[in-house]
Coordinates of C-alpha atoms in Angstrom, one line a residue:
M159 CA 18.0 -21.1 18.4
N160 CA 16.8 -22.7 21.7
A161 CA 13.2 -23.7 22.4
S162 CA 12.4 -20.8 24.6
A163 CA 13.5 -18.3 22.0
L164 CA 11.4 -20.1 19.4
Q165 CA 8.4 -20.0 21.7
R166 CA 8.8 -16.3 22.4
G167 CA 9.0 -15.7 18.6
L168 CA 5.9 -17.7 18.0
A169 CA 4.1 -15.8 20.8
R170 CA 4.9 -12.5 19.2
V171 CA 3.9 -13.5 15.7
T172 CA 0.6 -15.0 16.9
G173 CA -0.1 -12.6 19.7
S174 CA 0.5 -9.2 18.1
S175 CA 0.4 -7.4 14.8
L176 CA 4.0 -6.2 14.2
G177 CA 5.1 -3.0 12.7
P178 CA 2.0 -0.9 13.4
Y179 CA 3.8 2.3 12.5
Q180 CA 5.4 0.9 9.4
T181 CA 2.1 -0.3 8.0
A182 CA 0.5 3.0 8.8
V183 CA 3.2 4.8 6.8
V184 CA 2.5 2.4 3.9
R185 CA -1.2 3.1 4.1
I186 CA -0.9 6.8 4.3
G187 CA 1.9 7.2 1.8
L188 CA 0.4 4.9 -1.0
S189 CA -3.1 6.3 -0.7
F190 CA -1.7 9.8 -0.7
A191 CA 0.4 9.0 -3.8
W192 CA -2.6 7.5 -5.7
L193 CA -4.9 10.3 -4.6
C194 CA -2.5 13.0 -5.8
Y195 CA -2.1 11.1 -9.1
L196 CA -5.8 10.8 -9.7
L197 CA -6.4 14.5 -8.9
R198 CA -3.5 15.6 -11.1
E199 CA -4.8 13.5 -14.0
W200 CA -8.5 14.6 -13.6
P201 CA -8.5 16.7 -16.7
N202 CA -6.9 13.8 -18.7
R203 CA -8.8 11.0 -17.2
H204 CA -10.9 10.2 -20.3
E205 CA -7.8 9.9 -22.5
L206 CA -5.9 7.8 -19.9
Y207 CA -8.5 5.4 -18.7
G208 CA -11.8 6.3 -20.1
P209 CA -13.8 6.1 -23.4
D210 CA -11.4 8.5 -25.2
S211 CA -8.3 6.4 -24.5
P212 CA -6.1 5.3 -27.4
W213 CA -6.1 1.9 -25.8
S214 CA -9.8 1.5 -26.6
W215 CA -12.4 -0.4 -24.7
D216 CA -12.4 -3.2 -27.3
L217 CA -8.6 -3.6 -27.2
A218 CA -8.7 -3.7 -23.4
R219 CA -11.4 -6.3 -23.4
Q220 CA -9.4 -8.5 -25.8
L221 CA -6.3 -8.3 -23.6
I222 CA -8.2 -9.0 -20.4
A223 CA -9.9 -12.0 -22.0
D224 CA -6.3 -13.3 -22.5
N225 CA -4.6 -12.3 -19.2
H226 CA -7.8 -12.5 -17.0
A227 CA -7.0 -9.3 -15.2
F228 CA -9.7 -7.7 -13.0
T229 CA -11.3 -4.3 -13.8
P230 CA -14.9 -3.2 -13.3
L231 CA -14.4 -0.8 -16.1
M232 CA -15.0 -3.7 -18.5
W233 CA -18.5 -4.1 -17.3
S234 CA -19.7 -1.1 -19.2
R235 CA -18.2 1.2 -21.9
G236 CA -20.4 4.1 -20.8
S237 CA -19.0 7.4 -19.6
L238 CA -21.2 7.6 -16.5
W239 CA -19.9 4.2 -15.2
F240 CA -16.3 5.4 -15.8
E241 CA -16.9 8.6 -13.9
T242 CA -18.4 6.7 -11.0
V243 CA -15.5 4.3 -10.8
Y244 CA -12.9 7.2 -11.0
A245 CA -14.8 9.2 -8.3
L246 CA -15.0 6.1 -6.0
A247 CA -11.2 5.6 -6.5
I248 CA -10.6 9.1 -5.3
V249 CA -13.0 8.9 -2.3
S250 CA -11.6 5.5 -1.1
S251 CA -8.0 6.8 -1.4
A252 CA -8.8 9.8 0.7
L253 CA -10.7 7.8 3.4
L254 CA -7.9 5.2 3.5
M255 CA -5.3 7.9 4.0
L256 CA -7.3 9.2 6.9
G257 CA -7.8 5.7 8.3
W258 CA -11.6 5.7 8.3
R259 CA -12.9 2.1 8.3
T260 CA -9.6 0.9 7.0
R261 CA -10.7 -2.7 6.5
T262 CA -13.3 -1.8 4.0
M263 CA -11.4 1.2 2.5
S264 CA -8.3 -1.0 1.9
V265 CA -10.5 -3.3 -0.3
L266 CA -12.1 -0.4 -2.1
Y267 CA -8.7 1.2 -2.6
M268 CA -7.4 -2.0 -4.1
L269 CA -10.4 -2.3 -6.4
G270 CA -9.9 1.3 -7.6
V271 CA -6.2 0.7 -8.3
L272 CA -7.0 -2.5 -10.3
A273 CA -9.9 -1.0 -12.1
L274 CA -7.9 1.9 -13.6
Q275 CA -4.5 0.3 -14.0
N276 CA -5.8 -2.9 -15.6
R277 CA -8.0 -0.9 -18.0
S278 CA -4.9 0.8 -19.5
V279 CA -1.9 -1.3 -18.8
F280 CA 0.6 0.7 -20.8
I281 CA 0.2 3.8 -18.7
G282 CA 2.6 4.2 -15.8
D283 CA 6.2 4.8 -14.9
G284 CA 7.0 1.9 -12.6
G285 CA 5.4 3.5 -9.5
D286 CA 2.1 2.1 -10.7
N287 CA 3.4 -1.4 -10.4
V288 CA 4.5 -0.7 -6.8
I289 CA 1.1 0.7 -5.9
H290 CA -0.6 -2.2 -7.6
L291 CA 1.3 -4.8 -5.6
M292 CA 1.1 -3.0 -2.3
A293 CA -2.6 -2.4 -2.7
L294 CA -3.1 -6.2 -2.8
Y295 CA -0.9 -6.8 0.2
M296 CA -2.4 -4.0 2.3
V297 CA -5.8 -5.7 2.3
F298 CA -4.4 -8.3 4.7
T299 CA -2.7 -5.9 7.1
R300 CA -4.1 -4.1 10.1
C301 CA -2.8 -0.8 8.8
G302 CA -5.1 1.4 10.9
Q303 CA -3.7 0.5 14.3
V304 CA -2.1 3.9 14.7
W305 CA -2.4 7.3 13.0
S306 CA -6.0 6.8 11.9
L307 CA -9.5 7.7 12.7
D308 CA -10.1 4.1 13.5
A309 CA -7.4 4.3 16.2
R310 CA -9.0 7.5 17.7
R311 CA -12.4 5.9 17.7
A312 CA -11.1 2.7 19.4
A313 CA -9.3 4.9 22.0
R314 CA -12.5 6.7 22.8
R315 CA -14.4 3.5 23.0
A316 CA -11.9 2.0 25.4
G317 CA -12.4 5.0 27.7
R318 CA -16.1 4.2 28.1
D319 CA -17.5 2.0 30.8
A320 CA -18.6 -1.6 30.0
A321 CA -22.3 -0.7 29.7
E322 CA -21.6 2.0 27.1
R323 CA -19.4 -0.3 25.1
G324 CA -22.0 -3.0 25.2
A325 CA -24.7 -0.6 23.9
D326 CA -22.5 0.6 21.0
R327 CA -23.7 -1.2 17.9
D328 CA -21.5 0.8 15.5
V329 CA -24.3 1.8 13.2
P330 CA -22.0 3.3 10.5
G331 CA -20.0 0.1 10.3
I332 CA -23.2 -2.0 9.9
V333 CA -24.5 0.3 7.2
L334 CA -21.2 0.2 5.4
W335 CA -21.1 -3.6 5.6
A336 CA -24.6 -4.0 4.3
A337 CA -24.0 -1.5 1.5
S338 CA -20.9 -3.5 0.5
G339 CA -23.0 -6.6 0.3
L340 CA -25.6 -4.9 -1.8
A341 CA -22.9 -3.6 -4.1
L342 CA -21.6 -7.1 -4.7
V343 CA -25.1 -8.4 -5.5
A344 CA -25.6 -5.5 -7.9
A345 CA -22.3 -6.1 -9.6
Q346 CA -23.2 -9.7 -10.3
A347 CA -26.8 -8.9 -11.3
L348 CA -26.1 -6.0 -13.6
G349 CA -23.7 -7.4 -16.2
G350 CA -20.6 -8.0 -14.1
T351 CA -21.5 -11.6 -13.3
G352 CA -19.4 -13.4 -16.0
L353 CA -16.3 -11.3 -15.5
L354 CA -16.6 -11.4 -11.7
W355 CA -16.9 -15.1 -11.5
T356 CA -14.6 -16.2 -14.2
A357 CA -11.7 -13.7 -13.8
R358 CA -8.9 -15.3 -12.0
G359 CA -8.4 -14.0 -8.5
P360 CA -5.4 -13.8 -6.1
L361 CA -5.1 -17.6 -6.3
P362 CA -5.4 -19.8 -9.4
G363 CA -9.0 -21.0 -10.0
I364 CA -10.5 -18.6 -7.4
G365 CA -12.6 -15.9 -9.0
W366 CA -12.8 -12.3 -7.7
A367 CA -16.4 -12.8 -6.7
T368 CA -15.3 -15.6 -4.4
A369 CA -12.5 -13.5 -2.9
L370 CA -14.7 -10.4 -2.4
W371 CA -17.6 -12.3 -0.9
G372 CA -15.1 -14.1 1.3
L373 CA -13.7 -10.8 2.6
W374 CA -17.3 -9.5 3.2
L375 CA -18.3 -12.6 5.1
V376 CA -15.1 -12.5 7.2
H377 CA -15.8 -8.9 8.2
G378 CA -19.3 -9.9 9.3
L379 CA -18.0 -12.9 11.2
W380 CA -15.5 -10.7 13.0
W381 CA -18.2 -8.3 14.2
L382 CA -20.4 -11.1 15.4
A383 CA -17.5 -12.7 17.3
R384 CA -16.5 -9.4 18.9
R385 CA -20.1 -8.8 20.2
H386 CA -21.4 -12.3 21.0
A387 CA -18.4 -14.6 21.4
P388 CA -15.7 -12.7 23.3
G389 CA -13.9 -15.8 24.6
E390 CA -12.2 -18.5 22.6
P391 CA -13.7 -17.7 19.2
R392 CA -12.6 -14.1 19.5
A393 CA -9.1 -15.3 20.5
V394 CA -8.9 -17.6 17.5
L395 CA -9.9 -14.8 15.1
D396 CA -7.4 -12.4 16.7
T397 CA -4.6 -15.0 16.2
L398 CA -5.6 -15.5 12.6
A399 CA -5.7 -11.7 12.0
H400 CA -2.2 -11.3 13.6
L401 CA -0.8 -14.1 11.4
A402 CA -2.4 -12.6 8.2
H403 CA -1.0 -9.2 9.1
N404 CA 2.5 -10.4 9.9
A405 CA 2.6 -12.6 6.8
A406 CA 1.5 -9.7 4.6
L407 CA 4.1 -7.4 6.2
L408 CA 6.8 -9.9 5.6
V409 CA 5.7 -10.2 1.9
I410 CA 5.9 -6.4 1.5
M411 CA 9.4 -6.4 2.9
V412 CA 10.5 -9.3 0.7
E413 CA 8.9 -7.5 -2.3
V414 CA 10.9 -4.4 -1.7
C415 CA 14.1 -6.4 -1.4
L416 CA 13.3 -8.2 -4.7
I417 CA 12.7 -4.9 -6.4
Y418 CA 16.1 -3.6 -5.5
A419 CA 18.0 -6.8 -5.9
T420 CA 16.6 -7.5 -9.4
A421 CA 17.1 -3.8 -10.5
G422 CA 20.7 -3.9 -9.2
W423 CA 21.6 -7.2 -10.8
Y424 CA 20.1 -6.3 -14.1
K425 CA 22.0 -3.0 -14.1
V426 CA 25.3 -4.9 -13.4
Q427 CA 24.8 -6.7 -16.7
G428 CA 24.4 -3.5 -18.8
S429 CA 27.4 -2.1 -20.5
R430 CA 26.5 1.5 -19.8
W431 CA 26.2 0.8 -16.1
Q432 CA 29.5 -1.1 -16.2
D433 CA 31.4 1.9 -17.8
G434 CA 29.6 4.3 -15.5
T435 CA 27.8 6.4 -18.1
A436 CA 24.2 5.1 -17.8
L437 CA 22.8 8.2 -16.1
Y438 CA 24.3 10.5 -18.7
Y439 CA 21.7 9.6 -21.3
P440 CA 18.4 10.1 -19.5
M441 CA 19.6 13.5 -18.2
H442 CA 19.7 14.6 -21.8
L443 CA 16.2 13.4 -22.8
D444 CA 13.8 16.3 -23.0
Y445 CA 10.9 14.0 -21.8
F446 CA 12.8 13.3 -18.6
S447 CA 14.2 16.8 -18.0
P448 CA 11.8 19.0 -16.1
W449 CA 14.9 21.2 -15.1
P450 CA 17.2 21.0 -18.2
G451 CA 19.7 23.4 -16.7
L452 CA 20.2 21.3 -13.6
S453 CA 20.3 18.0 -15.4
H454 CA 22.9 19.3 -17.9
L455 CA 25.0 20.7 -15.1
L456 CA 25.2 17.4 -13.4
A457 CA 25.6 15.4 -16.6
G458 CA 28.4 17.8 -17.6
S459 CA 30.7 16.3 -14.9
G460 CA 32.0 12.9 -15.8
V461 CA 33.0 12.2 -12.2
V462 CA 29.5 13.0 -10.9
V463 CA 27.9 10.7 -13.5
L464 CA 30.4 7.9 -12.7
L465 CA 29.8 8.2 -9.0
L466 CA 26.0 8.3 -9.3
S467 CA 25.9 5.4 -11.7
Y468 CA 28.2 3.1 -9.6
G469 CA 26.6 4.3 -6.4
T470 CA 23.1 3.4 -7.6
V471 CA 24.1 -0.1 -8.5
A472 CA 26.1 -0.6 -5.3
V473 CA 23.3 0.5 -3.1
Q474 CA 20.6 -1.6 -4.8
V475 CA 22.6 -4.7 -4.9
A476 CA 23.8 -4.3 -1.3
F477 CA 20.6 -3.4 0.4
P478 CA 19.0 -6.9 0.9
F479 CA 22.3 -8.0 2.5
T480 CA 22.4 -5.2 5.0
L481 CA 19.1 -5.9 6.7
L482 CA 20.8 -7.8 9.5
N483 CA 22.9 -4.8 10.5
R484 CA 20.6 -2.0 11.7
R485 CA 23.0 0.9 11.4
V486 CA 24.1 0.0 7.9
K487 CA 20.6 -0.6 6.8
N488 CA 19.4 2.8 8.1
V489 CA 22.3 4.5 6.3
L490 CA 21.4 2.8 3.0
L491 CA 17.7 3.7 3.5
A492 CA 18.6 7.3 3.8
V493 CA 20.8 7.1 0.6
M494 CA 18.0 5.3 -1.4
M495 CA 15.4 7.8 -0.3
A496 CA 17.7 10.7 -1.3
E497 CA 18.2 8.9 -4.6
H498 CA 14.5 8.8 -5.2
V499 CA 14.1 12.4 -4.4
G500 CA 16.8 13.1 -7.0
I501 CA 14.9 11.0 -9.5
A502 CA 11.7 13.0 -8.8
V503 CA 13.5 16.3 -9.4
L504 CA 15.9 15.4 -12.2
L505 CA 13.8 13.0 -14.2
G506 CA 10.4 14.3 -13.4
L507 CA 9.0 11.0 -11.9
P508 CA 7.4 12.2 -8.7
F509 CA 4.9 9.5 -8.2
F510 CA 7.4 6.7 -8.9
S511 CA 9.7 8.2 -6.4
L512 CA 7.0 8.7 -3.8
A513 CA 5.8 5.1 -4.2
M514 CA 9.3 3.8 -3.7
I515 CA 10.1 6.1 -0.7
V516 CA 6.9 4.8 0.9
A517 CA 7.8 1.2 0.2
D518 CA 11.3 1.9 1.7
A519 CA 9.7 3.3 4.8
V520 CA 8.6 -0.2 5.9
F521 CA 12.2 -0.7 7.0
L522 CA 12.4 2.5 9.1
P523 CA 13.0 2.1 12.8
T524 CA 9.8 2.4 15.0
S525 CA 11.5 4.9 17.3
F526 CA 12.2 7.2 14.4
L527 CA 8.6 6.9 13.1
R528 CA 7.2 7.7 16.5
R529 CA 9.4 10.8 16.8
V530 CA 8.2 11.9 13.3
G531 CA 4.6 11.3 14.3
A532 CA 5.1 13.3 17.5
A533 CA 6.7 16.2 15.6
V534 CA 3.9 16.3 13.0
R535 CA 1.3 16.2 15.7
T536 CA 3.0 19.1 17.5
L537 CA 3.3 21.0 14.3
V538 CA -0.3 20.5 13.1
L539 CA -2.2 20.4 16.4
G540 CA 0.2 22.3 18.7
T541 CA -0.1 19.5 21.3
R542 CA 2.2 16.7 22.3
P543 CA 0.9 13.1 22.4
A544 CA 0.5 11.7 25.9
A545 CA 3.3 9.4 27.0
R546 CA 2.4 5.7 26.7
P547 CA 4.2 3.0 28.7
E548 CA 6.4 0.7 26.6
L549 CA 6.3 -3.0 26.6
P550 CA 9.4 -4.7 28.0
A551 CA 12.1 -5.2 25.3
G552 CA 11.6 -8.4 23.4
P553 CA 14.3 -10.8 22.2
G554 CA 14.7 -8.9 19.0
A555 CA 12.6 -8.0 16.0
V556 CA 11.4 -10.9 13.8
V557 CA 12.1 -8.7 10.8
P558 CA 14.7 -5.9 10.7
G559 CA 13.7 -2.4 11.6
I560 CA 10.5 -3.5 13.5
R561 CA 10.3 -3.5 17.2
R562 CA 7.7 -4.7 19.6
E563 CA 5.0 -2.1 20.2
A564 CA 1.8 -1.7 22.2
P565 CA -0.5 0.1 19.8
P566 CA -4.1 0.9 20.9
E567 CA -6.7 -1.7 20.1
T568 CA -8.1 -0.8 16.7
E569 CA -10.1 -2.2 13.8
K570 CA -12.2 -4.3 16.2
S571 CA -15.5 -2.9 14.9
A572 CA -17.5 -3.6 11.9
P573 CA -15.8 -2.7 8.6

């Protein structure tokens, strides 16, 4: 790689947030999956995560004292507190899906996921682990650049003249930021102090209070720099935001590759996968057979079971090695998404399948996602989006499946 190519690559990584459409799909898809799950389990919420759970509050407290997981549900065993946390998880998921104040909602969404999943760690089908990890990474992305209410608000603001923009103090954002600060103070003052400060955070030795207060202060600093220091301080913060976004996007992509690579290589070591009969057994389990007739029909053919078993292993093992070839990668993406649709239908695991399809979507080509977005807009609103000039083609994507884009300026307001 010559020096000019390296400089262009560094300029792209530090000067723009890559993959705006991919991160938007992750935001919409994961928040939609979690929202649907919470709504579906509304009648069962007390038995799953609340005071009536077989995994009692005392058992959960003992486990959390050992693994230092974070969950606000351990601050109180009361039913009212549980209902409040569950309702806030639903609201934050819906608002994040719509892209309203995505900086703040991504943090609240993460807290809602951790609060419930860490309360009852034995509930889930694998999709909860994907949502858990992606919720952490999504906090560091600028996932509201496109397909969000934030993007629409930013576009309207850009259309105003300079005087109107200068007078816009973004009162809702200021109120939301202040309310978040008061909530943190209340959490520490009303019984959550010990857990909040001593529970290990994203980094060893850093408590969740430190992490949450840090995010709160950074959001306030961003707003101050945008309004009162539009020169070099704003440029430095922009660069740091681009780096954090691109690093988190890379981590998400690596995580997806690791999921498939480890799943594939563990399957290779299993005798049932080696002889091609592994899928025969789950298709005959009543618990994983929402459509017994269809499952038994497929399992009745030894050739079909053999092809599906070997094909699953081959695709999972090969996927990380195909990322450098766009065409092969796209074909395998389609195959894996079809595989997850099959898992949802045959094995009755819709939320696991949806979470994995959303994670896979981070590798989809930008051109395809834009066409899908235009088609959805035409279908829902009956209008076609206005054409937007493209940037000159760059030297190639830093990561496979992501091309250089020129999304509208977003997420520059208060949280």
